[in-house]
Structure formats: C-alpha cells, structure tokens
PDB file of C-alpha atoms in Angstrom:
ATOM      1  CA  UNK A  25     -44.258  41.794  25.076  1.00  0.00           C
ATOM      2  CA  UNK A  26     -46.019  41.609  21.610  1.00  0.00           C
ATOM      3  CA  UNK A  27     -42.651  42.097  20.147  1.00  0.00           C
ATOM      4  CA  UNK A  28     -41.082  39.704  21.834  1.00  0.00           C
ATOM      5  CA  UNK A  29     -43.553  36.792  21.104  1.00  0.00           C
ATOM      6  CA  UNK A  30     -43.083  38.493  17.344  1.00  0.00           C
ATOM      7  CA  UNK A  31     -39.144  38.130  17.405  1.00  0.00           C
ATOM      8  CA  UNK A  32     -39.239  34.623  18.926  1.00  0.00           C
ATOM      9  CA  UNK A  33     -41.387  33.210  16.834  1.00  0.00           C
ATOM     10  CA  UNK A  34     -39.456  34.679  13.819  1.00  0.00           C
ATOM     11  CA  UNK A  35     -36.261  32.955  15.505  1.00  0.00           C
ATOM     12  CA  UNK A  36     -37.977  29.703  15.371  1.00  0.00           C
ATOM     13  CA  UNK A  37     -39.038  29.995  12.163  1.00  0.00           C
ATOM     14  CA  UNK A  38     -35.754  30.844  10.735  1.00  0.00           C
ATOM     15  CA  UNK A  39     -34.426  28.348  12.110  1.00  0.00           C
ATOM     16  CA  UNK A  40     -36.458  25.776  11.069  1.00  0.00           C
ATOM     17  CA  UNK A  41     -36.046  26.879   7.842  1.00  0.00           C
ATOM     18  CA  UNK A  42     -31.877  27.092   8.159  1.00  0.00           C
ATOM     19  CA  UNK A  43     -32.486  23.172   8.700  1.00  0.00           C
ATOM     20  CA  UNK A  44     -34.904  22.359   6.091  1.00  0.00           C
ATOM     21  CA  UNK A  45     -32.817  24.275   3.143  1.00  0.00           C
ATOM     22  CA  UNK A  46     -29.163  22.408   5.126  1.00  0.00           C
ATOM     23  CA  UNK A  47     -30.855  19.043   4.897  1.00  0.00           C
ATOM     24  CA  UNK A  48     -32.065  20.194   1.342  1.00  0.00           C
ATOM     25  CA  UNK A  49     -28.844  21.082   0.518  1.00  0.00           C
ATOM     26  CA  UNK A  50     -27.047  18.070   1.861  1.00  0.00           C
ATOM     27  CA  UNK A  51     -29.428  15.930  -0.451  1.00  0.00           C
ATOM     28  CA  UNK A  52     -28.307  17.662  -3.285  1.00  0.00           C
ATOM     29  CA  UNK A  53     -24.945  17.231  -2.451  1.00  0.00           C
ATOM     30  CA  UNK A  54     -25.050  13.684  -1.983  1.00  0.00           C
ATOM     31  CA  UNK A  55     -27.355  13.033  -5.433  1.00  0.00           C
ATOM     32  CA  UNK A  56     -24.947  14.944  -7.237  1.00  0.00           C
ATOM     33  CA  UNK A  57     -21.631  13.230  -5.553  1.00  0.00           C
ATOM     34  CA  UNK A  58     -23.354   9.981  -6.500  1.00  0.00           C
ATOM     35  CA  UNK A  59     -23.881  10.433  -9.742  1.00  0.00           C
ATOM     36  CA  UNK A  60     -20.595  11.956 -10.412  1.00  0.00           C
ATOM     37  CA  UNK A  61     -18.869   9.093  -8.961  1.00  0.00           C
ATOM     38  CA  UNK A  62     -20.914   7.040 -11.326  1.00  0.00           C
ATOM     39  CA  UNK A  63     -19.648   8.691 -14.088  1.00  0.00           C
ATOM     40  CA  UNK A  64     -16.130   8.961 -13.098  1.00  0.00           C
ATOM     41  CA  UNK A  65     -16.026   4.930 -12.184  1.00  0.00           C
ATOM     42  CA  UNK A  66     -17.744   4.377 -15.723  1.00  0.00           C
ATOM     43  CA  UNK A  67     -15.295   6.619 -17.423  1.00  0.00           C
ATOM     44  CA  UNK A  68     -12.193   4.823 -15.468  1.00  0.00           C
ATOM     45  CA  UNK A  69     -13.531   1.579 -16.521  1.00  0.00           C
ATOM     46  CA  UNK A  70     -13.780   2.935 -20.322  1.00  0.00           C
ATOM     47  CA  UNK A  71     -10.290   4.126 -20.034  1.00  0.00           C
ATOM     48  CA  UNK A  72      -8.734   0.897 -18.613  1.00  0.00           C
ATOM     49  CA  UNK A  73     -11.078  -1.468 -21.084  1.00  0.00           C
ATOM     50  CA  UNK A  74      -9.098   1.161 -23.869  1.00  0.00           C
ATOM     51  CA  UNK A  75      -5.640   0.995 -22.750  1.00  0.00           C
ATOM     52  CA  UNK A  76      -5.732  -3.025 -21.599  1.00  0.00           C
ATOM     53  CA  UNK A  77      -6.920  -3.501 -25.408  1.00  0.00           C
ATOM     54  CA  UNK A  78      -4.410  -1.388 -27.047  1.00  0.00           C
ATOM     55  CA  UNK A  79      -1.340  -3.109 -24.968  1.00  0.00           C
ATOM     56  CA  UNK A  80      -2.800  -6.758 -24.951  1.00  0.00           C
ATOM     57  CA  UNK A  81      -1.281  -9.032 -27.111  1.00  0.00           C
ATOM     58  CA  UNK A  82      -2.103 -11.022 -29.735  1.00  0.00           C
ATOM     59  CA  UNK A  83      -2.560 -15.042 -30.177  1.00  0.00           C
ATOM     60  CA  UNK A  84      -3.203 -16.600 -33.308  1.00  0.00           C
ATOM     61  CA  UNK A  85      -3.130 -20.148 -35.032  1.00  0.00           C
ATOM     62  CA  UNK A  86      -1.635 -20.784 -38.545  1.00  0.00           C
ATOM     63  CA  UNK A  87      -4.634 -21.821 -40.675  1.00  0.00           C
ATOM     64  CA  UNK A  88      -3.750 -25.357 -40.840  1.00  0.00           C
ATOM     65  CA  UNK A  89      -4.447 -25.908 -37.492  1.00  0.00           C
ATOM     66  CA  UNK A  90      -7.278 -24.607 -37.396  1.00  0.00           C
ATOM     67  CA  UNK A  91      -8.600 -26.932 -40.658  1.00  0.00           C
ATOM     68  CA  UNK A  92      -7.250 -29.413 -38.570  1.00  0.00           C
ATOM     69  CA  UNK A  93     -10.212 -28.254 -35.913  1.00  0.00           C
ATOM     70  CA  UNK A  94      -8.307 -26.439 -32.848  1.00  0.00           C
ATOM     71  CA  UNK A  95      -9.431 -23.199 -31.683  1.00  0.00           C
ATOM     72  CA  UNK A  96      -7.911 -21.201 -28.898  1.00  0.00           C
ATOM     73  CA  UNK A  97      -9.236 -19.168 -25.571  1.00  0.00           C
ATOM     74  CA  UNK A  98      -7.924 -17.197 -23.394  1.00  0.00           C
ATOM     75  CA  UNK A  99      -4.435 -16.418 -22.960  1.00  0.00           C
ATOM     76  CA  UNK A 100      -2.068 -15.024 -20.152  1.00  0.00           C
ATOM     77  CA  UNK A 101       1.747 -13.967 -20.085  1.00  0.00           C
ATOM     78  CA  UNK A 102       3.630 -14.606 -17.013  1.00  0.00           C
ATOM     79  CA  UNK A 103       6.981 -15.265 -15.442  1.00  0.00           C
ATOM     80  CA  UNK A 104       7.967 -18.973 -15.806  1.00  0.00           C
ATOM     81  CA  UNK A 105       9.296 -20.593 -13.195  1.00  0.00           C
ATOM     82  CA  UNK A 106      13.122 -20.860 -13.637  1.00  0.00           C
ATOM     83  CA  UNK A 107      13.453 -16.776 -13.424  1.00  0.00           C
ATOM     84  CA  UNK A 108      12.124 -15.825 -16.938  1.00  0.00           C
ATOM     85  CA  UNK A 109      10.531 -11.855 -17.027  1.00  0.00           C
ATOM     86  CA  UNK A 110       6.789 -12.494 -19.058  1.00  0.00           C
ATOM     87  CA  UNK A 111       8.135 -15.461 -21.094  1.00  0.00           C
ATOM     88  CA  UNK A 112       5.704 -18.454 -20.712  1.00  0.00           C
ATOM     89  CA  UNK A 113       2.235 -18.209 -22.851  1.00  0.00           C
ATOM     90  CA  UNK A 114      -0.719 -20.221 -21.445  1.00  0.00           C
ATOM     91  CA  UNK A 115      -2.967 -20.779 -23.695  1.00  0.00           C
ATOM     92  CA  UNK A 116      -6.314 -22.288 -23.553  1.00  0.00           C
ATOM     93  CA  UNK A 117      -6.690 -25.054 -26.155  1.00  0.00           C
ATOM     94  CA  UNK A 118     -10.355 -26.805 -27.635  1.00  0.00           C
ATOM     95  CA  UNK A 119     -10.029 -29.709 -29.701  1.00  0.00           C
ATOM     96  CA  UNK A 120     -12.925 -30.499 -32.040  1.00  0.00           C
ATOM     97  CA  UNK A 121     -10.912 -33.514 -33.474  1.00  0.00           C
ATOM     98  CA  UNK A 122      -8.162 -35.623 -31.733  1.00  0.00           C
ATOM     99  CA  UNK A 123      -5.366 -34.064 -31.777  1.00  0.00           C
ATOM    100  CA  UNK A 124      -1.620 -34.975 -31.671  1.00  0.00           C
ATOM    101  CA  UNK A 125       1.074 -32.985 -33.049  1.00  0.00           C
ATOM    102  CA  UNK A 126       4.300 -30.854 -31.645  1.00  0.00           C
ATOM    103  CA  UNK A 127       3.425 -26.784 -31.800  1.00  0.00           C
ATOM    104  CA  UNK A 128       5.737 -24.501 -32.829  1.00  0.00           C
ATOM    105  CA  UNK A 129       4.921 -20.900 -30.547  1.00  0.00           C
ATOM    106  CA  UNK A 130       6.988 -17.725 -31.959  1.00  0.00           C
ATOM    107  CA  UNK A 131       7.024 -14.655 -30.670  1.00  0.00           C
ATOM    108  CA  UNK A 132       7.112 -11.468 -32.404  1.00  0.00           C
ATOM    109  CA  UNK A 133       7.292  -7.939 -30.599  1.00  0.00           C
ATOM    110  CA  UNK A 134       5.480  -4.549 -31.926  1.00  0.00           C
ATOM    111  CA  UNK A 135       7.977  -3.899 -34.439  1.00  0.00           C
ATOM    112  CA  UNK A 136       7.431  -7.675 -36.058  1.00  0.00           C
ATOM    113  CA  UNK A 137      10.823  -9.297 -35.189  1.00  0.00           C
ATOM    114  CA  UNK A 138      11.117 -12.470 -33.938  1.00  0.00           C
ATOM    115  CA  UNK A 139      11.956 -12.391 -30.363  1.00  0.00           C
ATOM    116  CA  UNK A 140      11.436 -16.169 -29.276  1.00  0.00           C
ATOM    117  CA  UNK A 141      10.347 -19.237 -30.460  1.00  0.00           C
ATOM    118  CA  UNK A 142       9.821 -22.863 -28.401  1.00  0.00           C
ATOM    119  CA  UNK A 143       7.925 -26.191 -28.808  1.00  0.00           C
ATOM    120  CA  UNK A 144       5.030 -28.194 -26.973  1.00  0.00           C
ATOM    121  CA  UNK A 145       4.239 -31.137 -27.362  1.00  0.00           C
ATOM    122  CA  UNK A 146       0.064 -31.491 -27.404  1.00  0.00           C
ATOM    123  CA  UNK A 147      -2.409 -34.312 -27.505  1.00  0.00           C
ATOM    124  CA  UNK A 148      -6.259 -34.046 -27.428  1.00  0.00           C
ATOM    125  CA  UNK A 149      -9.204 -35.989 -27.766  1.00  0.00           C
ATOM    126  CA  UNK A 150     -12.159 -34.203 -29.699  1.00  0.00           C
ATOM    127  CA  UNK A 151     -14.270 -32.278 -27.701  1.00  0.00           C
ATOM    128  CA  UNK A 152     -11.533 -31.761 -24.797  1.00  0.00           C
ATOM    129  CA  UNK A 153      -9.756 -28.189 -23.766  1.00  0.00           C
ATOM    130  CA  UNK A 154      -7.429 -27.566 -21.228  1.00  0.00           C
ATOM    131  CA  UNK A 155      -4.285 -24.731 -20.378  1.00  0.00           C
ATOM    132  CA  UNK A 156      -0.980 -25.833 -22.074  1.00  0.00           C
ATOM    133  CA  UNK A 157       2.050 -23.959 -21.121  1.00  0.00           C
ATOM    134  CA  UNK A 158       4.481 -22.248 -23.745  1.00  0.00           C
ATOM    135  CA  UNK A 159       7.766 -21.639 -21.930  1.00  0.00           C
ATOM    136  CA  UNK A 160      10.181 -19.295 -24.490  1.00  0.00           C
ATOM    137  CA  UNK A 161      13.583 -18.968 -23.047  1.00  0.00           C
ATOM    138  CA  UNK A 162      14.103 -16.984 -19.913  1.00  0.00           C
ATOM    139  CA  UNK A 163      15.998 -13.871 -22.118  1.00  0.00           C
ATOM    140  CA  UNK A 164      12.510 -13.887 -23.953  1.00  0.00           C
ATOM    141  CA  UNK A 165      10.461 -10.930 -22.435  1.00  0.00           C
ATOM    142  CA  UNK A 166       6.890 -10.747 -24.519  1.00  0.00           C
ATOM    143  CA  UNK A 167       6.337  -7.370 -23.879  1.00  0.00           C
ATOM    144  CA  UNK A 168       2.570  -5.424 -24.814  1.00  0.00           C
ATOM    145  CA  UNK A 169       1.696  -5.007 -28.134  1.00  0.00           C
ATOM    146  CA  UNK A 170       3.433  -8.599 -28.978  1.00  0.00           C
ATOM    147  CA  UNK A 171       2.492 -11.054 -31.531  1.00  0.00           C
ATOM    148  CA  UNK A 172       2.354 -14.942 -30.700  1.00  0.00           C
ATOM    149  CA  UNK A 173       1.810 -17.104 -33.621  1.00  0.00           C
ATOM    150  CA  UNK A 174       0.911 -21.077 -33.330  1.00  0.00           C
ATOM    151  CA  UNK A 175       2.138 -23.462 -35.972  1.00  0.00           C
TER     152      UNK A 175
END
C-alpha cells in the first residue's frame, strides 16, 4: 500500500512538472518567435527602404529657378490618363516669390539619354504650393533609376 501511495504521488508530481517545464517551454517559444519576427520585419523594412532608394528617381530644378525662389517636394510617376505606361511627373511645387513662367520637364533614363521632354505652364503667388502635373508623351516610359530635370 506504501508503494502505491509512493508511485502515485510520484505520478502527480511528474506530471505537474511535465506542465510547468511545457508551459515553460511554450514561453520561450513565443519570446523567441517574437523577437525574431521583430528582427525579420526590421530587416524587411531595411531592405525595401534600400532597394526603393536605389530605383527611385531623381527630380531636380536648374539653378535659375531656384534663384528665382521655387523649391520642389515630393514627386510620383504614374500612368497618365490617355494610356501612357509611367509618363506623367507630379510634382509638388513651393513658391517663395510669385511665380509665372512655362517649365520645361526632360527626362533622362539611367544611361543619361534623353527620353522625353514636355511643357507646363505654372503660376504662383509667394508662399503658395500645390501638385502640377507633367504629362511626357504616352511612348515616354520613366523607368527607375531616371533623371527628371526642371528648367
């Protein structure tokens, strides 16, 4: 009978103790998973922050318009709307003088040619911004790693 008590009471005990080191365990597991995924997500994010900034392209003004007191923002390529493939520039403008003049866009790919140019007409009052559209003809296709110069 002793034994019995002796071997039951071992059973319960072990167990116990199967649960305690499973929940332990499962802890562990979890701690670890999370800070792995951490890691992972930050190391994703590094790798997608490197590659967007090594495609992006590149928007500049000529130097007389920017003695002339217009600075740029940010920038997307898209489609335009008459069927063009990533061939319209819009392009954040900030006037710190009035402003009135025609700009000249042209578009350069990775290898420096000249693969589109087009006009806009623009008109600001100092200390306005707004989005002004650059539509290059629809054959135009400003791929990454492009060059987009405003005169």
């Amino acid at each position: 009978m002793k034994q019995l008590f002796t071997l039951l009471t071992l059973s319960i005990l072990l167990v116990i103790s199967c649960d305690s080191i499973k929940k332990k365990t499962k802890e562990t597991i979890n701690k670890s998973g999370e800070a792995v995924g951490k890691t992972a997500s930050e190391f994703i994010e590094g790798v997608s922050e490197g590659i967007e900034e090594t495609l992006k392209c590149e928007v500049s003004l000529s130097q007389a318009l920017q003695d002339q007191g217009l600075k740029t923002g940010k920038f997307t390529v898209d489609n335009d709307t008459t069927g063009g493939k990533e061939n319209q520039l819009t392009l954040y403008l900030i006037f710190e003088n009035d402003f009135k003049k025609t700009l000249t866009a042209k578009a350069f790919d990775k290898n420096e040619l000249e693969i589109g140019r087009t006009r806009l007409d623009v008109k600001g009052n100092a200390g306005d911004a707004g989005y002004y559209d650059f539509v290059f003809d629809k054959r135009t296709y400003i791929e990454v790693r492009s060059k987009i110069i405003i005169e």
